Coordinates of C-alpha atoms in Angstrom, one line a residue:
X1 CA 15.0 16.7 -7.8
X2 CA 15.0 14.9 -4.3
X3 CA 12.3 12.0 -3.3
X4 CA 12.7 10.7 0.5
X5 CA 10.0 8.4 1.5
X6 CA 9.5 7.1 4.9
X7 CA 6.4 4.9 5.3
X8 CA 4.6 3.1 3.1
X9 CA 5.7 1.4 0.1
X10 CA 4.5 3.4 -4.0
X11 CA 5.8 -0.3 -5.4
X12 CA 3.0 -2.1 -4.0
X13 CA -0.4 0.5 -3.8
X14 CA 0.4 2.2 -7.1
X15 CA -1.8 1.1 -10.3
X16 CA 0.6 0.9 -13.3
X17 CA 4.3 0.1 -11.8
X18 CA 5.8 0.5 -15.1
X19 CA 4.3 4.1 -15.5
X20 CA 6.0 4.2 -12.1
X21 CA 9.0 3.2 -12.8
X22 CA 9.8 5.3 -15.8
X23 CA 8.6 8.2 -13.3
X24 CA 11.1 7.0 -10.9
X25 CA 14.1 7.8 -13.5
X26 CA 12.9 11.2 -13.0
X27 CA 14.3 12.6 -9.8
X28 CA 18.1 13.0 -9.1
X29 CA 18.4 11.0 -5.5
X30 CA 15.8 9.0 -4.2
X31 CA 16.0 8.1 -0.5
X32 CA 14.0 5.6 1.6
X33 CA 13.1 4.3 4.8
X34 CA 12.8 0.3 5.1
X35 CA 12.7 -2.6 6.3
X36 CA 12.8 -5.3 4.0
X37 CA 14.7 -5.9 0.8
X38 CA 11.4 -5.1 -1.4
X39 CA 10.8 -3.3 -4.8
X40 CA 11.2 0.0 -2.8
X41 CA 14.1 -0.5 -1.4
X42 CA 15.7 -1.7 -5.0
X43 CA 14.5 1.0 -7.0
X44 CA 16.4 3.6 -4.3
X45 CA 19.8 5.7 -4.5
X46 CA 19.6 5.4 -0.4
X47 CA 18.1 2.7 1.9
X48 CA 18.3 3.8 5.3
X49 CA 17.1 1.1 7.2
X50 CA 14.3 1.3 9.6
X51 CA 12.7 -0.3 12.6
X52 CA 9.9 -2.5 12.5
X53 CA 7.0 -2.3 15.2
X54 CA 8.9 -5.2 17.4
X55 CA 12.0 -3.0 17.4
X56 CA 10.8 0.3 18.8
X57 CA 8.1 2.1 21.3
X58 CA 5.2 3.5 19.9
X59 CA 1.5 3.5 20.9
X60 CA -1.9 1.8 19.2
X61 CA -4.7 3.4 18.8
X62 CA -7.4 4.1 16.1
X63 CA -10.8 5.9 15.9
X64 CA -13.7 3.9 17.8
X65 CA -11.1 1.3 19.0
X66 CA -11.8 0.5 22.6
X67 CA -8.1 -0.2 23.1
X68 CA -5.6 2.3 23.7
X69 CA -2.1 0.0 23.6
X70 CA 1.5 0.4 24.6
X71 CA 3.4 -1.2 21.6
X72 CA 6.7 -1.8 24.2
X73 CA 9.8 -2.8 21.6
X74 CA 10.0 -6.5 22.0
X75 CA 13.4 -6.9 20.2
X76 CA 16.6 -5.1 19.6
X77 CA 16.8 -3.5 16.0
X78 CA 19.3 -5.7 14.0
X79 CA 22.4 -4.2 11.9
X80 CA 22.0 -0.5 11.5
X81 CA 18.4 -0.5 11.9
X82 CA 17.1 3.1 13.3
X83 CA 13.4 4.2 14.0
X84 CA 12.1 7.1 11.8
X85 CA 12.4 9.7 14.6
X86 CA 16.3 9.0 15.3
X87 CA 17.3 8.8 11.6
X88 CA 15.2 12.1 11.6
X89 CA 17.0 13.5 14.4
X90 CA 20.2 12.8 13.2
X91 CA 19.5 14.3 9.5
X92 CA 18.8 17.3 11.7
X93 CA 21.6 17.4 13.7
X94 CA 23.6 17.6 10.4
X95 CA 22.0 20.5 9.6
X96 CA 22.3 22.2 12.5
X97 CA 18.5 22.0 13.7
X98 CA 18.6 19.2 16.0
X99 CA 16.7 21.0 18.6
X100 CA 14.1 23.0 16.5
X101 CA 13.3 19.6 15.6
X102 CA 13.1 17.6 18.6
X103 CA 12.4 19.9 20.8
X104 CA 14.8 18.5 23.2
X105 CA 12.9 15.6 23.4
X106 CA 13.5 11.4 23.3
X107 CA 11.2 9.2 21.2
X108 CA 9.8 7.9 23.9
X109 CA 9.6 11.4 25.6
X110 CA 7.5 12.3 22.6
X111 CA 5.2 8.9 23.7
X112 CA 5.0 10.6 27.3
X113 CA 3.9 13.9 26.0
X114 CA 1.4 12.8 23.3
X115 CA -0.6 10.3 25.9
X116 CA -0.5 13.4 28.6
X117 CA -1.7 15.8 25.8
X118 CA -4.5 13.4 25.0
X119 CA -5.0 12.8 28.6
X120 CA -6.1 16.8 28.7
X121 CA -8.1 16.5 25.8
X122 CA -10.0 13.4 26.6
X123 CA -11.0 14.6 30.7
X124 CA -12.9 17.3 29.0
X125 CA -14.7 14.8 27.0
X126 CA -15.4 13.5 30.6
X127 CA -12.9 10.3 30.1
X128 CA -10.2 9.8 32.3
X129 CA -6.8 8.4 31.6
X130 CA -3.9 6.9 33.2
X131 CA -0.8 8.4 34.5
X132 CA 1.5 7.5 31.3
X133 CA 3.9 5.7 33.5
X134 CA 1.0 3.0 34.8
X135 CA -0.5 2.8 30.9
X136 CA 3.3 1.9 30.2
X137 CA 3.7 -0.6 32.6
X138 CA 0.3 -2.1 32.6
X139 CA 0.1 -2.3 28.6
X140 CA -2.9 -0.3 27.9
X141 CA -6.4 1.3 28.8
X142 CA -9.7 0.1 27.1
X143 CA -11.6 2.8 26.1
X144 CA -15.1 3.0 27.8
X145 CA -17.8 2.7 25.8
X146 CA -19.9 5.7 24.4
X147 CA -23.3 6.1 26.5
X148 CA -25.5 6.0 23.7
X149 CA -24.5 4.2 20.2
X150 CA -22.8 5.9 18.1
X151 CA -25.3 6.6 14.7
X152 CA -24.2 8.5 11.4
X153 CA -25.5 11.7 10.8
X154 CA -27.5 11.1 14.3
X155 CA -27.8 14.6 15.2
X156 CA -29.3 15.8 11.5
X157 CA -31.4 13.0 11.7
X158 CA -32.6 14.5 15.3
X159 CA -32.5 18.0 14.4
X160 CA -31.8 19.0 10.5
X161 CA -32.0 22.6 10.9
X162 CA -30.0 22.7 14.5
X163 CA -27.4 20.4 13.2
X164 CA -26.7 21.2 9.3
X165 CA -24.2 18.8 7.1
X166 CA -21.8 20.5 5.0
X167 CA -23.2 20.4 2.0
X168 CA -24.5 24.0 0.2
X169 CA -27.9 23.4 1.4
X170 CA -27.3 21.6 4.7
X171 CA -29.0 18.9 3.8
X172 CA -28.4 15.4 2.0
X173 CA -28.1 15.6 -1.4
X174 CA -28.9 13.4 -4.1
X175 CA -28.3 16.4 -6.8
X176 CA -25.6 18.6 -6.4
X177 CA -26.0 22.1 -8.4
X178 CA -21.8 22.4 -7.4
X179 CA -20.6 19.2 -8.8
X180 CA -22.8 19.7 -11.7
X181 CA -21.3 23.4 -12.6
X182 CA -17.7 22.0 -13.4
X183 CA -19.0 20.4 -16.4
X184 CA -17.4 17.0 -15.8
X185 CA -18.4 14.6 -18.4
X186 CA -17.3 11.8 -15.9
X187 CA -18.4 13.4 -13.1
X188 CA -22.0 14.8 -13.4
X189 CA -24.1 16.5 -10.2
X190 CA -25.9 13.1 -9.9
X191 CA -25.8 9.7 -9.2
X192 CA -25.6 7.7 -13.3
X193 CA -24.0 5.1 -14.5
X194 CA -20.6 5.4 -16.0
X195 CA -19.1 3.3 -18.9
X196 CA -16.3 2.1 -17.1
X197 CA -12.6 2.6 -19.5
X198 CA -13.0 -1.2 -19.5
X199 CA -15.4 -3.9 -18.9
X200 CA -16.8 -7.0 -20.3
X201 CA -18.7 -5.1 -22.1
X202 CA -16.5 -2.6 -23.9
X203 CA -14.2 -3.1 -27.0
X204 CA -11.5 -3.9 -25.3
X205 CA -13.3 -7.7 -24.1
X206 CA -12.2 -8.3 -28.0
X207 CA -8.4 -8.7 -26.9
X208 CA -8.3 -8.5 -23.5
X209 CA -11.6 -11.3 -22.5
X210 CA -11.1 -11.3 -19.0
X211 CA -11.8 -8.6 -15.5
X212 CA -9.2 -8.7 -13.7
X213 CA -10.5 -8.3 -9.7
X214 CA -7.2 -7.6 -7.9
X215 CA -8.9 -7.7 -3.9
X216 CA -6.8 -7.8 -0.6
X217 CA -4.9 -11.0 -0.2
X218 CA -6.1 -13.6 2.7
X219 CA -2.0 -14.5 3.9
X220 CA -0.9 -11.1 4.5
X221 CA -1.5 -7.7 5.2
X222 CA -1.1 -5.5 1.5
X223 CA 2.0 -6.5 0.8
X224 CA 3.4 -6.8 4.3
X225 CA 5.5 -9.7 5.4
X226 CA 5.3 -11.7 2.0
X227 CA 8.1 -13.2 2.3
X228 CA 6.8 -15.0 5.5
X229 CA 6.2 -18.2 5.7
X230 CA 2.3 -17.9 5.9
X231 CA 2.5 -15.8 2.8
X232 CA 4.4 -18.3 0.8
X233 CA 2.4 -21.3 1.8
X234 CA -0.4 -20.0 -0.2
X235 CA 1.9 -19.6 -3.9
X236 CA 1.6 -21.6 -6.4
X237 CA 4.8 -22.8 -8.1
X238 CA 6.3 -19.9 -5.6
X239 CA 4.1 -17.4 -7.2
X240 CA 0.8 -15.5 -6.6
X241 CA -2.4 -17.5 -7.4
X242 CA -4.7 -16.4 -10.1
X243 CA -8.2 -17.7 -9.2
X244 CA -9.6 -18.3 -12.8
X245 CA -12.8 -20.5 -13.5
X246 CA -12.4 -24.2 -14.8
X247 CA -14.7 -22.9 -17.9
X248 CA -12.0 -20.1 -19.1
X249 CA -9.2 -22.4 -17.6
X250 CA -10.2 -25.3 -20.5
X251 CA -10.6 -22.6 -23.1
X252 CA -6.7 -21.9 -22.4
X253 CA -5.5 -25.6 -21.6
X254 CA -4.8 -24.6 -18.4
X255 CA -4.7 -27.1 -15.1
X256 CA -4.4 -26.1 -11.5
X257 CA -0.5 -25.6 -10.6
X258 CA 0.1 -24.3 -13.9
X259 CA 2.0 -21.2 -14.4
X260 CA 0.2 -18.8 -16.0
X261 CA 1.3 -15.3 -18.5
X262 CA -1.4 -12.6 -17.4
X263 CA -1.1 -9.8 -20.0
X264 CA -2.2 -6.5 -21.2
X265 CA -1.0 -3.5 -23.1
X266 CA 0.2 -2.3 -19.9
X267 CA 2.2 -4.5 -18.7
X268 CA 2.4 -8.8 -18.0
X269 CA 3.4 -11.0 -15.3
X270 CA 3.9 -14.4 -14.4
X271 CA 1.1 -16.4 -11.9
X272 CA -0.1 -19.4 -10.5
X273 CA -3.3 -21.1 -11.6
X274 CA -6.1 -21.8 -8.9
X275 CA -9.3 -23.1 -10.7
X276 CA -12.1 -22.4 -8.5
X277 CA -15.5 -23.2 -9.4
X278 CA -17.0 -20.6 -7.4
X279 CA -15.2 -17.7 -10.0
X280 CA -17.7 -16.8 -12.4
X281 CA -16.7 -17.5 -16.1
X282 CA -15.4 -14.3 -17.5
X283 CA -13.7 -13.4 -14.3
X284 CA -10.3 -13.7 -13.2
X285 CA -8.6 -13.0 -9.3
X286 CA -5.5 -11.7 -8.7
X287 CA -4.9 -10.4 -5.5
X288 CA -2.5 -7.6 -4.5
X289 CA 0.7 -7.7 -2.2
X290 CA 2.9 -9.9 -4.2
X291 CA 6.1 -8.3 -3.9
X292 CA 7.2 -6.8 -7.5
X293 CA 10.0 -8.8 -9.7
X294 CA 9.9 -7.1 -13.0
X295 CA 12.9 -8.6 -15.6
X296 CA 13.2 -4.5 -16.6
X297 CA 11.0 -1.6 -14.3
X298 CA 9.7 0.5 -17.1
X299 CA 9.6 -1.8 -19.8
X300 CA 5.8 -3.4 -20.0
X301 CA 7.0 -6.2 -22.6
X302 CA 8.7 -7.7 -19.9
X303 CA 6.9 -10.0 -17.5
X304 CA 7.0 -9.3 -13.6
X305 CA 8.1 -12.4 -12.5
X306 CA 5.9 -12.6 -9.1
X307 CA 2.6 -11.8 -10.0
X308 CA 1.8 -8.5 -8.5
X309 CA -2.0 -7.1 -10.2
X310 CA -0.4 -3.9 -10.5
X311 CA 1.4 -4.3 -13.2
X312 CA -1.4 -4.6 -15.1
X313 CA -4.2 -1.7 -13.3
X314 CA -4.7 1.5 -14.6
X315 CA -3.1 4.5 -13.3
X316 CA -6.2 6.6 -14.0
X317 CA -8.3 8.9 -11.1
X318 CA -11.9 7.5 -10.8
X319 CA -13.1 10.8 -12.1
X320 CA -12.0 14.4 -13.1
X321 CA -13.2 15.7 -9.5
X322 CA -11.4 12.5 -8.0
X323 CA -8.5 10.8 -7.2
X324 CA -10.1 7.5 -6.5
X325 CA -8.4 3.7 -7.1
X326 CA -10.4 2.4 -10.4
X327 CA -8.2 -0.9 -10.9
X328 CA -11.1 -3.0 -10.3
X329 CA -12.1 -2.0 -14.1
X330 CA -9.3 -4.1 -15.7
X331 CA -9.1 -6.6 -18.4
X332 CA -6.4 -9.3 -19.6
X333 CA -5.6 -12.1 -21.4
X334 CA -4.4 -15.6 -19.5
X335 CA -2.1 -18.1 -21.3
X336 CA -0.1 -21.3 -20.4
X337 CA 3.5 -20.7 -20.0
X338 CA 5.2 -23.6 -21.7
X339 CA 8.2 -24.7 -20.2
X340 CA 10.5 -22.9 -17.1
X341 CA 9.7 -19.2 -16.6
X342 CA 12.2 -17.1 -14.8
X343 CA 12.8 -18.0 -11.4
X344 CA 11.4 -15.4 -8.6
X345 CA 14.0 -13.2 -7.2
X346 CA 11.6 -10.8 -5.3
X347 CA 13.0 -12.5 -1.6
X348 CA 17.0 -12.0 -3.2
X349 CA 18.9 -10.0 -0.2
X350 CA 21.4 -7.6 -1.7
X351 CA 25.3 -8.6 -2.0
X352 CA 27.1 -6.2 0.5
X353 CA 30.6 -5.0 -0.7
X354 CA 33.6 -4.7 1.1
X355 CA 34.9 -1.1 1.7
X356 CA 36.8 0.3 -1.3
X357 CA 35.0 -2.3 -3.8
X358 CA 33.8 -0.2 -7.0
X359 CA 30.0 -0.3 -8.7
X360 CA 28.2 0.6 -11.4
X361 CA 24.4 1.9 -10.6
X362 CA 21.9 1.9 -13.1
X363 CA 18.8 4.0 -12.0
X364 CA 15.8 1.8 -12.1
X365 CA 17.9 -1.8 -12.4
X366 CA 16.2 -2.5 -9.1
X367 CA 20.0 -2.4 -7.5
X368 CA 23.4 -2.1 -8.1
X369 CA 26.1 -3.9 -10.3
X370 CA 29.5 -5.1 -9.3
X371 CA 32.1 -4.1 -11.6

């Protein structure tokens, strides 16, 4: 009945947006955490909007980095803006829980308490931290190296029976007798290959001619800060590029600059062509992150006016015993769009009423109407 999201965004990393879309319908109130006026912020009942890492305290740190940083907020939240913890706090407070939840604590409290916990944990690892209050003002710690390199699996490999993996047998296998009894006919106890749902190989190719590789754009991070001006300077005709081979581009009349109709039975979008001799005939790139612009969510007849690859990907597990990403088995069709296609409106801001105006919301119109 209820979907609240904070953190991440299901209209970028999802395969099949559509599928998504009509799932979307589903629930009675959808509420969200964001930042930027994006597909999932659109397709929401409730947008409460968030901080960004500029606008709040918080610190960096990831496994085997050798930095430990303190992200100090850099610039005052506009508007409304709240981080996750405060709008948290405050949903809390309505309910009565405030303290169970806090625990009488600030955010940046929390910050204090986390490093000093770590602290603890890391001096009987024989690594000494900071006082939090000279990390804070000094902006960080590097990390001191490990005394010997770090090597996978380095104590089976010096000791198999002392130092056992977790596997059945403790040891690495190439056949596994537990895979193997679930009687997955994707999925059997040993390394084969697979037919892949489609390829150039399969039936499909007879339609659908092109793969689709849908990588990690080189202007942005996923779909982070497309809107910026480094992500834009790389569209073409203000949409994503489709890298597409100066062989298959001939077949389909198609010049560099040209806007481009990518299509499958799952959905179509609008792109940019970038011939690029490198690109293997056959082969088409589209890469992810291009906010989504669909005319109608849920309706795969209508194009997504951006160019976002996932409008086209399957929504299909790698396997029975896996959720695993198979997009990169994808095929499509490319055409020249003749004439103007719709103009992009994934960077349109929303048009704030005045209090007492009335409006008519239609679940999935990615926003409201004025009436």
């Amino acid at each position: 009945r209820l979907v609240y999201w904070a953190g991440g965004n299901p209209f970028h990393h999802h395969q099949d947006l559509h599928r998504l879309a009509r799932a979307w319908r589903r629930p009675e109130t959808i509420v969200v955490h964001e930042q930027f006026w994006n597909a999932h912020a659109r397709m929401a009942d409730i947008v409460l909007p968030a901080t960004c890492t500029l606008e709040r305290d918080d610190i960096g740190f990831a496994t085997r980095d050798p930095l430990m940083i303190a992200m100090r907020k850099r610039l005052h939240p506009p508007g409304e803006a709240r981080d996750d913890y405060a709008i948290f706090c405050a949903i809390a407070a309505a309910l009565g829980k405030e303290e169970l939840f806090s625990e009488g604590r600030t955010a940046f409290q929390w910050l204090e308490h986390l490093f000093s916990d770590t602290a603890v944990r890391w001096k009987a690892l024989g690594i000494e931290l900071p006082d939090f209050q000279t990390f804070w003002s000094e902006g960080g710690v590097r990390v001191p190296p490990n005394d010997t390199p770090v090597v996978f699996l380095g104590g089976f490999r010096e000791d198999p029976v002392a130092n056992p993996l977790e596997t059945p047998s403790g040891r690495i296998e190439l056949y596994s007798k537990r895979i193997a009894s679930w009687g997955h006919s994707d999925c059997p106890g040993h390394p084969t290959w697979l037919e892949p749902a489609e390829w150039l190989g399969g039936e499909a190719v007879e339609r659908f001619p092109l793969h689709l590789l849908s990588d990690q754009p080189r202007m942005r991070l996923h779909s982070q800060l497309d809107h910026s001006e480094c992500s834009l300077s790389d569209k073409v005709g203000g949409r994503e590029p489709l890298s597409i081979s100066p062989e298959d581009a001939l077949a389909r009349g198609v010049s560099d600059g040209d806007i481009v109709r990518v299509y499958n039975d799952r959905g179509t979008c609008f792109a940019g062509a970038r011939i690029s001799p490198g690109l293997r005939p056959g082969v088409v790139r589209l890469s992810t992150g291009a906010w989504w612009d669909p005319e109608v969510p849920g309706d795969p007849t209508r194009p997504d006016r951006h160019g976002n690859p996932n409008t086209l990907t399957r929504d299909a597990g790698a396997s029975s015993a896996s959720q695993g990403c198979s997009a990169q088995s994808c095929l499509v069709q490319v055409e020249r769009v003749a004439g103007d296609p719709a103009p992009v409106q994934a960077f349109e801001l929303p048009e704030f009423l005045s209090e007492g105006s009335a409006i008519q919301f239609e679940r999935g119109s990615m926003g409201p109407k004025l009436t």
